[in-house]
Coordinates of N, CA and C and ligand atoms in Angstrom, one line a residue:
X1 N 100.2 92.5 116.4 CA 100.4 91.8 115.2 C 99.0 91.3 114.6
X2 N 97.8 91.1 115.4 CA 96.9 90.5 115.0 C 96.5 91.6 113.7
X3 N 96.3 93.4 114.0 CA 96.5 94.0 113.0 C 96.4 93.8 111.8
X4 N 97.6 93.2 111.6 CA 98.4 93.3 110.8 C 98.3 92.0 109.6
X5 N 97.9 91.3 110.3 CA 97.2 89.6 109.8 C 96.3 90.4 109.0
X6 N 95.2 91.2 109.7 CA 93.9 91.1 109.3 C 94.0 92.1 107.9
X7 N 95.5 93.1 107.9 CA 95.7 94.3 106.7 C 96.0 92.8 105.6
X8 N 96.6 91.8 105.8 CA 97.3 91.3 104.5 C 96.3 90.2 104.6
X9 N 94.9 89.7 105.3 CA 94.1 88.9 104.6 C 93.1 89.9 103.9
X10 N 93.2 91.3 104.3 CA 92.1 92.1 103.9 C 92.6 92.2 102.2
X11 N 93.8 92.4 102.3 CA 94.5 93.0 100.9 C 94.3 91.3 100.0
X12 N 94.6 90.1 100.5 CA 94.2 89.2 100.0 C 92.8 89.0 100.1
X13 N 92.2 89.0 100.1 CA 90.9 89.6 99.3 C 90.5 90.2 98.7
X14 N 91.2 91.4 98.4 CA 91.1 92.4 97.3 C 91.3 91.5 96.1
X15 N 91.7 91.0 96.2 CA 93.1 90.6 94.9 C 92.2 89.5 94.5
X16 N 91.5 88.8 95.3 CA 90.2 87.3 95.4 C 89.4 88.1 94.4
X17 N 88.9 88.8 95.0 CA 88.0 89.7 94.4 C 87.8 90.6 92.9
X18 N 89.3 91.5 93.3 CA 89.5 92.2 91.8 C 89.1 93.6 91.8
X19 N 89.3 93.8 93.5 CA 88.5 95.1 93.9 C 88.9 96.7 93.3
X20 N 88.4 97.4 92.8 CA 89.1 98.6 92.0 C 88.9 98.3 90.5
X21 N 88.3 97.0 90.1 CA 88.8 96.8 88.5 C 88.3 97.2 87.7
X22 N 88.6 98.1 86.7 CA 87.2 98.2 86.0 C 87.0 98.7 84.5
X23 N 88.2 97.4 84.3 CA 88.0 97.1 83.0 C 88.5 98.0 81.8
X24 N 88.7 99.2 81.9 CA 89.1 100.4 81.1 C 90.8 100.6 81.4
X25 N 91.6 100.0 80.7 CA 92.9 100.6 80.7 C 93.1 102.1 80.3
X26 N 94.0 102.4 80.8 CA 94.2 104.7 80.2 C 95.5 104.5 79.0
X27 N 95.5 105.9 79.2 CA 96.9 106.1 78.2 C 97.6 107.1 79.1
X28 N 98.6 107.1 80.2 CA 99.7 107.9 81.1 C 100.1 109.6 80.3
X29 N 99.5 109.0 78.8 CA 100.3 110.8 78.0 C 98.3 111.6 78.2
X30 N 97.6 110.7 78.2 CA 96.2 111.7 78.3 C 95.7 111.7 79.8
X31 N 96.0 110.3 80.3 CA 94.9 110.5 81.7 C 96.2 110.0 82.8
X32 N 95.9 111.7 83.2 CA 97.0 111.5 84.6 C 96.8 110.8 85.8
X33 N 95.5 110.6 85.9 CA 94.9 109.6 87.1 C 94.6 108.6 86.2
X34 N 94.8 107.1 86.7 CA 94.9 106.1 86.4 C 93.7 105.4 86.8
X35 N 93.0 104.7 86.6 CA 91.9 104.0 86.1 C 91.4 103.7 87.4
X36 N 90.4 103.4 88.4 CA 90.0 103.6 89.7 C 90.8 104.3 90.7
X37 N 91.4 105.1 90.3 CA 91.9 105.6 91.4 C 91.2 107.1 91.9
X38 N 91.1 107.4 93.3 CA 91.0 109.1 93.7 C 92.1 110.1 94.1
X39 N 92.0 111.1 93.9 CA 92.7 111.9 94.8 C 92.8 112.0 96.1
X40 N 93.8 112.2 96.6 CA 93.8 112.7 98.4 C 95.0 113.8 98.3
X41 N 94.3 114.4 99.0 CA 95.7 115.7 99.5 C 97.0 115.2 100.3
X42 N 96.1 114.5 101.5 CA 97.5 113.7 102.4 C 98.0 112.4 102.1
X43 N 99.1 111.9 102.6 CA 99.7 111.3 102.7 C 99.3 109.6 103.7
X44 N 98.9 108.9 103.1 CA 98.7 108.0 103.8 C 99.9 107.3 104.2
X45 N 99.9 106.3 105.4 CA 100.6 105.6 105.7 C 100.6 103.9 105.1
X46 N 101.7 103.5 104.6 CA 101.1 102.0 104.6 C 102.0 100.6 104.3
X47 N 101.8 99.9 105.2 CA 103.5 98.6 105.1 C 102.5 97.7 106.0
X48 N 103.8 96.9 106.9 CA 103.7 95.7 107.3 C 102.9 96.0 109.0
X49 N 103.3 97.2 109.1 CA 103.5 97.1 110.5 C 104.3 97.2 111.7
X50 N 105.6 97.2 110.9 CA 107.2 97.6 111.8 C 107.3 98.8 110.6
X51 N 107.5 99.7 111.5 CA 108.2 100.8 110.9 C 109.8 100.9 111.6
X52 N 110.9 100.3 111.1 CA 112.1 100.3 111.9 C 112.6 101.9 112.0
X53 N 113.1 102.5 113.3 CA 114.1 103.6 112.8 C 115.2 103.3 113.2
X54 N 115.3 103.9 112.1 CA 117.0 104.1 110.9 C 117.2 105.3 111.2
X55 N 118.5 105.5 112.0 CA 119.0 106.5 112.5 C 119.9 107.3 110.8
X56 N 120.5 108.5 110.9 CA 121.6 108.4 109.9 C 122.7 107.7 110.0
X57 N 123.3 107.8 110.8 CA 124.4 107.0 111.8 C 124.3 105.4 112.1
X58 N 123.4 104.9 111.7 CA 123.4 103.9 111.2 C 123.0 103.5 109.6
X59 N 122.8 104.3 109.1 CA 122.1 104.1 107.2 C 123.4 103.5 107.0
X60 N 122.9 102.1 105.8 CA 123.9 101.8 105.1 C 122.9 101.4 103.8
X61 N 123.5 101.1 103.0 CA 123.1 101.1 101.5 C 123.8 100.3 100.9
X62 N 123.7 99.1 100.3 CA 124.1 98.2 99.6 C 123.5 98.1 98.3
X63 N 124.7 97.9 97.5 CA 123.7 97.5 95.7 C 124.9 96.6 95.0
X64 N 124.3 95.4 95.2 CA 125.2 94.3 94.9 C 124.5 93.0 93.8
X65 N 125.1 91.8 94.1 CA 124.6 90.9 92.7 C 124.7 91.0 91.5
X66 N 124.6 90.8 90.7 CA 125.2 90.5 88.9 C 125.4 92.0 88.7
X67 N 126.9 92.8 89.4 CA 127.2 93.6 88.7 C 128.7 93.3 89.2
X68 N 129.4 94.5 88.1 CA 130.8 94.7 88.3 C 131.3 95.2 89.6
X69 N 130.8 96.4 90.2 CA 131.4 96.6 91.3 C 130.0 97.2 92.4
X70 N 130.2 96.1 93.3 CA 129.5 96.1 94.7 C 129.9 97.5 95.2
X71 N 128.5 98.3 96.1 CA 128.6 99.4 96.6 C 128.3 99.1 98.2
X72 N 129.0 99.8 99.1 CA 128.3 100.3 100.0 C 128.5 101.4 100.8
X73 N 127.0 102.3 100.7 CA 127.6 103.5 101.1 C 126.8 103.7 102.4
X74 N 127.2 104.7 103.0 CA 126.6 105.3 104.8 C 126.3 106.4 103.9
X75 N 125.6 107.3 105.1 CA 124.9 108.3 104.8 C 125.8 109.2 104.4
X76 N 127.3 109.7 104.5 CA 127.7 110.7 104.3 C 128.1 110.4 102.7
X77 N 128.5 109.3 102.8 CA 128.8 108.6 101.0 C 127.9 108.7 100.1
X78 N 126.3 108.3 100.6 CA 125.2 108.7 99.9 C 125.1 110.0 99.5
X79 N 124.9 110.9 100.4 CA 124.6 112.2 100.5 C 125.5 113.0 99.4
X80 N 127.5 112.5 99.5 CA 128.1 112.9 98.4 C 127.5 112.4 97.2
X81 N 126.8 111.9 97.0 CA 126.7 111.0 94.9 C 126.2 113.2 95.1
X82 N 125.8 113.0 93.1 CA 124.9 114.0 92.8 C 123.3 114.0 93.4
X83 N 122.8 114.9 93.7 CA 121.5 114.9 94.0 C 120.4 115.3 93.0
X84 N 119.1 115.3 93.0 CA 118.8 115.2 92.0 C 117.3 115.9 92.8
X85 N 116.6 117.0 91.9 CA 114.8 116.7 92.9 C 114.3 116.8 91.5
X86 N 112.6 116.3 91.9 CA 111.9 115.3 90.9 C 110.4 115.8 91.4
X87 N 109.6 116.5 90.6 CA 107.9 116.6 91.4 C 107.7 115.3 90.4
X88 N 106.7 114.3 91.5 CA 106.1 113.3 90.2 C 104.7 112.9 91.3
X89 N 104.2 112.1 90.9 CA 102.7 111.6 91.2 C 102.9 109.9 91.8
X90 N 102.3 110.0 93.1 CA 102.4 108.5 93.9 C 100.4 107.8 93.7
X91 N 100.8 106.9 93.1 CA 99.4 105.9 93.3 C 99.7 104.3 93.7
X92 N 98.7 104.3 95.2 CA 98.8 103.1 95.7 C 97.6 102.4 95.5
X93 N 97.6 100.9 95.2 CA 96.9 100.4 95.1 C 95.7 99.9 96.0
X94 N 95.5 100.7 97.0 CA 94.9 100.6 97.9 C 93.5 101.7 97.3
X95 N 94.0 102.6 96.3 CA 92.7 103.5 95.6 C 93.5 105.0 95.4
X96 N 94.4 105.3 96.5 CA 94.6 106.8 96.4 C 95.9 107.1 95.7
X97 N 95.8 108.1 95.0 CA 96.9 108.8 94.8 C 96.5 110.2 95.2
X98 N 98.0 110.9 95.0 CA 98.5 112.2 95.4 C 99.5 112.6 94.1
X99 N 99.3 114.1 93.3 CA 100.1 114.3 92.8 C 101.0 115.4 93.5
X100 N 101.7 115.7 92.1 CA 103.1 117.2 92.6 C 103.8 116.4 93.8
X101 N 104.1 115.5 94.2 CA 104.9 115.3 95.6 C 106.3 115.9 95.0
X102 N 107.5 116.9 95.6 CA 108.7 117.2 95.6 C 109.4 116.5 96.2
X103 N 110.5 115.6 95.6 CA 111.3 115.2 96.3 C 112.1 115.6 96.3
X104 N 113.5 115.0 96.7 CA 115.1 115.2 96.9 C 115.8 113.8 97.0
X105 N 116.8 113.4 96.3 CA 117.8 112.4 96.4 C 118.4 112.3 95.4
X106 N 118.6 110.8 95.2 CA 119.7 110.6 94.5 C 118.8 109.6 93.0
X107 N 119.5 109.5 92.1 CA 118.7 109.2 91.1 C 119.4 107.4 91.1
X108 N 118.3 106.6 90.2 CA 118.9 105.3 90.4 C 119.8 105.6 89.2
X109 N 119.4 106.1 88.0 CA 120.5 106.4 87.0 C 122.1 106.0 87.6
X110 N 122.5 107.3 88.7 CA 123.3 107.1 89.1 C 124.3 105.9 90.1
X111 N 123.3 105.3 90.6 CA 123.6 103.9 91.1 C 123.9 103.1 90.4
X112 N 123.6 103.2 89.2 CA 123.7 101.6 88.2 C 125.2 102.0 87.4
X113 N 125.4 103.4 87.3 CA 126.5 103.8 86.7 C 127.4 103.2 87.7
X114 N 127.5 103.7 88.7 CA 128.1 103.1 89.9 C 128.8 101.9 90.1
X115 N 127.8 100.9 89.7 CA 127.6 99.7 89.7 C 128.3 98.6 88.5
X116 N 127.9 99.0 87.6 CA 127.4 98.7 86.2 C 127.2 97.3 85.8
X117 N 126.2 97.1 86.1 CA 125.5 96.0 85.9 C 125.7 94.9 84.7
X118 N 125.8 93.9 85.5 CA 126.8 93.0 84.2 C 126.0 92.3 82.9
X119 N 126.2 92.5 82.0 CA 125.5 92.3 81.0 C 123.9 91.6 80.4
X120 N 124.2 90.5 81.8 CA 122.6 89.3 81.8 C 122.3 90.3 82.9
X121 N 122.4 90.6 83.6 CA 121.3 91.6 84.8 C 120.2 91.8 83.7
X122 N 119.0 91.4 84.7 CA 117.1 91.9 84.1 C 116.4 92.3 85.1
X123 N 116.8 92.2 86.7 CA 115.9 92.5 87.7 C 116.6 93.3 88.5
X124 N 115.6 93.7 89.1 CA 116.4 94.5 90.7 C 115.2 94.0 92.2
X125 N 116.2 93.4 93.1 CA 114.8 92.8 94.4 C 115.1 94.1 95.4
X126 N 114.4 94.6 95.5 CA 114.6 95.5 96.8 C 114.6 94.7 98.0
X127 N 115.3 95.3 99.0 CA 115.5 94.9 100.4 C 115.1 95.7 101.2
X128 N 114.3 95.6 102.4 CA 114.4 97.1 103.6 C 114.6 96.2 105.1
X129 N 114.5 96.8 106.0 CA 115.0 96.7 107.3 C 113.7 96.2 107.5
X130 N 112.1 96.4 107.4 CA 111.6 95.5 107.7 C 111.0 94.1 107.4
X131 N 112.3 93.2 106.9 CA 112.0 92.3 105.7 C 111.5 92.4 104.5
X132 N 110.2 93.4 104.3 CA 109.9 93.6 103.2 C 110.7 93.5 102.0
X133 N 110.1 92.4 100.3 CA 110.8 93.0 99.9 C 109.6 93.0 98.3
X134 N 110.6 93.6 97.3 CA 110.0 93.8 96.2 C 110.4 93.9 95.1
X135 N 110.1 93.5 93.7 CA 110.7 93.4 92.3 C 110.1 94.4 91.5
X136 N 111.2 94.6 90.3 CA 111.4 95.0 89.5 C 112.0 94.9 88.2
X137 N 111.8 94.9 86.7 CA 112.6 95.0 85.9 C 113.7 96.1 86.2
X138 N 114.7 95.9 85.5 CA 116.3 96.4 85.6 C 115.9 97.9 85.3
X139 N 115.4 97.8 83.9 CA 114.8 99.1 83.2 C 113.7 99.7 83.8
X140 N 113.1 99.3 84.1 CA 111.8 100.2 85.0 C 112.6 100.9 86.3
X141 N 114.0 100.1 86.7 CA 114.5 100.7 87.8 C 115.2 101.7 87.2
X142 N 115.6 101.7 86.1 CA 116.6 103.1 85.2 C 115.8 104.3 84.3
X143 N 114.7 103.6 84.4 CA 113.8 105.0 84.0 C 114.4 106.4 84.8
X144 N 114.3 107.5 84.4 CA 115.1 109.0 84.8 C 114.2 109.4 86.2
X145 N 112.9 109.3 86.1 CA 112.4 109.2 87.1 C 112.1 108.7 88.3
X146 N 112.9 107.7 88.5 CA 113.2 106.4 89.7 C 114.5 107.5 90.7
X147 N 114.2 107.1 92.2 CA 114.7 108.5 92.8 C 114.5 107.4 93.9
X148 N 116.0 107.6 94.4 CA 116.2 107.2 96.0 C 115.7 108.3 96.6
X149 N 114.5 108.4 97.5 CA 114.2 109.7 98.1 C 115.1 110.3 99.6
X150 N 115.2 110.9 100.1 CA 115.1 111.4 101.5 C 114.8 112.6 101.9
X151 N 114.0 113.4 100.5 CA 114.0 114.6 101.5 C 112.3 114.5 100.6
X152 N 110.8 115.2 101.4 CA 109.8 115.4 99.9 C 109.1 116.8 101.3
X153 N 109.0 117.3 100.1 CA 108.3 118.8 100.3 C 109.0 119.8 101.0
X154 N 110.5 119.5 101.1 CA 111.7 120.3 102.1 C 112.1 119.7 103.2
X155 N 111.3 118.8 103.4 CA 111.5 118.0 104.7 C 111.9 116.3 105.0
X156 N 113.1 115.8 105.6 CA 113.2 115.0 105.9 C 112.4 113.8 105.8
X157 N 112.7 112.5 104.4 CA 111.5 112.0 104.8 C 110.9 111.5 106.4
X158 N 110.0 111.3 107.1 CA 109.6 110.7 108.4 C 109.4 109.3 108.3
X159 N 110.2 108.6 109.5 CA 110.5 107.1 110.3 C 108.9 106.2 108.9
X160 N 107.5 106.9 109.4 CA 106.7 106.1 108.8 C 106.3 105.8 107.3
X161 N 107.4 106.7 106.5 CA 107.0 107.0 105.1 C 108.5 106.3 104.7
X162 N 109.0 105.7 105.6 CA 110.6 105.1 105.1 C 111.9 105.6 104.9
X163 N 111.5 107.2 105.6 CA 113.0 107.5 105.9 C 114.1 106.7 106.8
X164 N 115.0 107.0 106.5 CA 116.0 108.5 105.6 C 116.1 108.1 104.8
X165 N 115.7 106.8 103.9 CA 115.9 106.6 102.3 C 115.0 105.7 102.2
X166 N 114.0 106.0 100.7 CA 112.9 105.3 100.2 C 113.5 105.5 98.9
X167 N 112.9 103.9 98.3 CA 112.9 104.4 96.8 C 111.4 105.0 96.3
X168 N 111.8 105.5 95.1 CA 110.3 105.9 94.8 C 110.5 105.6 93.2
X169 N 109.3 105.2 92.5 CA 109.0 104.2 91.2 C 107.7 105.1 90.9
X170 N 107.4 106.4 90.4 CA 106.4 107.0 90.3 C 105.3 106.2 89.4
X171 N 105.8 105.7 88.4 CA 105.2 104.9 87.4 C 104.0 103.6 87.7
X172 N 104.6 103.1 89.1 CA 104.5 102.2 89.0 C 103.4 102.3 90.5
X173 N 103.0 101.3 90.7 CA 101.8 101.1 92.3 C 102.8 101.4 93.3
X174 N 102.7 101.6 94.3 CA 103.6 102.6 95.0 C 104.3 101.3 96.0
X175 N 103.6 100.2 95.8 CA 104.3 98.8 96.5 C 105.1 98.5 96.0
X176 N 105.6 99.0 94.9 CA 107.5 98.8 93.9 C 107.9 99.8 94.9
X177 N 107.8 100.8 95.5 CA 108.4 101.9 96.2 C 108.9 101.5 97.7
X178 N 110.0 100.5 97.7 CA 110.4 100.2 98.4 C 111.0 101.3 99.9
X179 N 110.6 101.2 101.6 CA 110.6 102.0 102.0 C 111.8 101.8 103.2
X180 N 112.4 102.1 104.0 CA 114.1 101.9 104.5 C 114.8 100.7 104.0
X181 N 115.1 101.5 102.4 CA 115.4 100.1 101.9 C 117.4 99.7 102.4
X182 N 117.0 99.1 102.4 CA 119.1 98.7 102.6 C 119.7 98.1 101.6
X183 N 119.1 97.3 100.8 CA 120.1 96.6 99.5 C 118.8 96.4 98.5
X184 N 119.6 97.0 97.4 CA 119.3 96.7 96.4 C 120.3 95.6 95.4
X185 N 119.2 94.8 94.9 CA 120.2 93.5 94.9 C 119.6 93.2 93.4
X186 N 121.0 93.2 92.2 CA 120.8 93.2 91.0 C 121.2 92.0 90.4
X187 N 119.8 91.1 90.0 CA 120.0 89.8 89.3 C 119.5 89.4 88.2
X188 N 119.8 88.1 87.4 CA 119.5 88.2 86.0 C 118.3 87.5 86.0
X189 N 117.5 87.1 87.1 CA 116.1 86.2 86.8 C 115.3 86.9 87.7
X190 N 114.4 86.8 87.5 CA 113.4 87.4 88.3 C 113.0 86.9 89.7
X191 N 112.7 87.4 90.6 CA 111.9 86.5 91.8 C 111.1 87.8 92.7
X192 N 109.5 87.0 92.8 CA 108.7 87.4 93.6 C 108.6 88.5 94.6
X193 N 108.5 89.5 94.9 CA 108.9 90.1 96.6 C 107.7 89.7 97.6
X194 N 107.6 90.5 98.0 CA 106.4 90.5 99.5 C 104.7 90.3 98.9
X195 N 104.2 91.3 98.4 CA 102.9 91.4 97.7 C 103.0 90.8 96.0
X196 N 104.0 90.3 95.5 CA 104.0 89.7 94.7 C 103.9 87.5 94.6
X197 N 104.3 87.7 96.0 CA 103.9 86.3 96.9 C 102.6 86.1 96.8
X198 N 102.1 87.5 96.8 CA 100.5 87.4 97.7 C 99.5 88.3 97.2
X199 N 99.4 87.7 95.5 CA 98.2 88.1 95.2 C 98.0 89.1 94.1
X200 N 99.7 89.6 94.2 CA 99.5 90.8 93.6 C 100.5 91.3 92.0
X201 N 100.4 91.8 91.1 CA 100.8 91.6 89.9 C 102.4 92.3 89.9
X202 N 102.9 91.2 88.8 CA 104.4 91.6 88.8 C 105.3 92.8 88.3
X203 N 104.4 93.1 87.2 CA 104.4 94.4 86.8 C 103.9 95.8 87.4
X204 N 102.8 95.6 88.0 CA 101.9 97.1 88.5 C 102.4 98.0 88.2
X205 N 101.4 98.2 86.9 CA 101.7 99.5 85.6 C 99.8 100.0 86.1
X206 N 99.5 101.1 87.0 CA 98.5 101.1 87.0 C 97.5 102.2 86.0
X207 N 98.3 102.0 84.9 CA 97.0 102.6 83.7 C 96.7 101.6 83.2
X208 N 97.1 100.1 83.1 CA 96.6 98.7 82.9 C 96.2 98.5 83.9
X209 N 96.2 98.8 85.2 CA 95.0 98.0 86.2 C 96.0 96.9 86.6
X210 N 97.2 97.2 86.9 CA 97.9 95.7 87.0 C 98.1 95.4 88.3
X211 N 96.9 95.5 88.7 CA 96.7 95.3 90.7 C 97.1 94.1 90.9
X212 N 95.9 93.4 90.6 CA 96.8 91.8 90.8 C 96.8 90.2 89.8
X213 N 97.4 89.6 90.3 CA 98.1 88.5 89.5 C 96.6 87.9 88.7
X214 N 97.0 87.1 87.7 CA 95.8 87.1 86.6 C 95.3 85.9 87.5
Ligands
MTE301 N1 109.9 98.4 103.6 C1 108.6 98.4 103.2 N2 108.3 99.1 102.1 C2 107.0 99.2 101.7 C3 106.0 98.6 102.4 C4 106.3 97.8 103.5 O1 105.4 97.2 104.2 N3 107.6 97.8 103.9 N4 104.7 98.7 101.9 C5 104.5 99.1 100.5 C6 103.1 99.5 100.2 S1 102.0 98.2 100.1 C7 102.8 100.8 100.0 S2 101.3 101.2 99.4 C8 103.8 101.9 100.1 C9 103.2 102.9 101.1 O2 104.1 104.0 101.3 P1 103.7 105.1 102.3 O3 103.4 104.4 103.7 O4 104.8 106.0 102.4 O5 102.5 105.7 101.8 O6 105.0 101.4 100.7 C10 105.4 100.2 100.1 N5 106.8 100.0 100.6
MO302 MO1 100.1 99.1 99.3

């Protein structure tokens, strides 16, 4: 655990700091890399420090709070919705992105249909198994591109990347990309998640640079 202290005072410092900033917002329709960021081919790892596994046989999935009708599905219920695959581009605020990732799942589109969110709903808090959690506007979650993942590049996502189900938020710093998430929980006011406690901006739109809180 000492680790782990030292990843979320390191990250709180960034944020002290303003590290990556550099003052040049983009435009997402001309510059596909976003404003300090590099390329990497692989896949980094990156959370708390527990990576829980989540068997299938135990997956459950909850999407409840200011909507009409509460869900909860296991993995064979999930697996029936429509599925959906999606190539899009992951940037974490740590510096790196990765484009073309292929995924496979299910779209949030289809969850909120599901659901149907009752009139004042504005946010969505992600949940995961390892307390982690994280916010969102309602709409940033219904963008066409927002994708419960489980499968990227043909393969199963893996225990450390948040399989068997991650969300993914391409748009956004890849800390909205909630990872063995279990409930998604739809409310009409906003509130804070994990890295939004601590340092970090509510929005993270990173062709604004919206690393951390003003
Ligand atoms: N459940 C959970 N999801 C999480 C995190 C976490 O600690 N726990 N870390 C976030 C952060 S800070 C990043 S950058 C991405 C990293 O995803 P990756 O490890 O698959 O690259 O997951 C996000 N989702
Ligand atoms: Mo991160």
């Amino acid at each position: 655990m000492a680790d782990i202290g030292k990843l979320i005072s390191t990250k709180l410092g960034w944020a002290r700091s303003g590290r990556l900033l550099t003052g040049k917002p983009a435009d997402p329709e001309t510059d596909r890399l976003p404003p300090g960021q590099r390329l990497v081919k692989d896949w980094p790892v990156l959370d708390l420090g527990v990576q829980p596994e989540i068997t299938r046989a135990a997956f459950r999935l909850e999407v409840n709070g200011a909507v009409e009708t509460p869900l909860r599905l296991d993995w064979d219920a999930f697996m029936a919705l429509p599925q959906t695959e999606s190539v899009s581009d992951m940037h974490c605020v740590t510096s790196w992105s990765r484009y073309d990732n292929h995924w496979q799942g299910v779209s949030s589109a289809i969850l909120l249909d599901l659901v149907r969110p009752l009139p004042a709903a504005r946010h969505v808090i992600f949940h995961a198994h390892d307390g982690y959690t994280t916010n969102v506007r309602l709409d940033q979650f219904a963008e066409p591109d927002v994708v419960l993942v489980h499968t990227w590049e043909g393969s199963p996502i893996d225990r450390r990347h948040g399989g068997p189900v991650r969300i993914l938020i391409p748009r956004l710093y890849l800390w909205k990309s909630a990872k063995w998430v279990n409930r998604i929980e739809v409310t009409t006011t906003d509130r804070p998640g994990f890295w939004e406690r601590n340092g970090y901006h509510n929005n993270a739109d990173p062709w604004l640079e919206e690393r951390y809180d003003a």
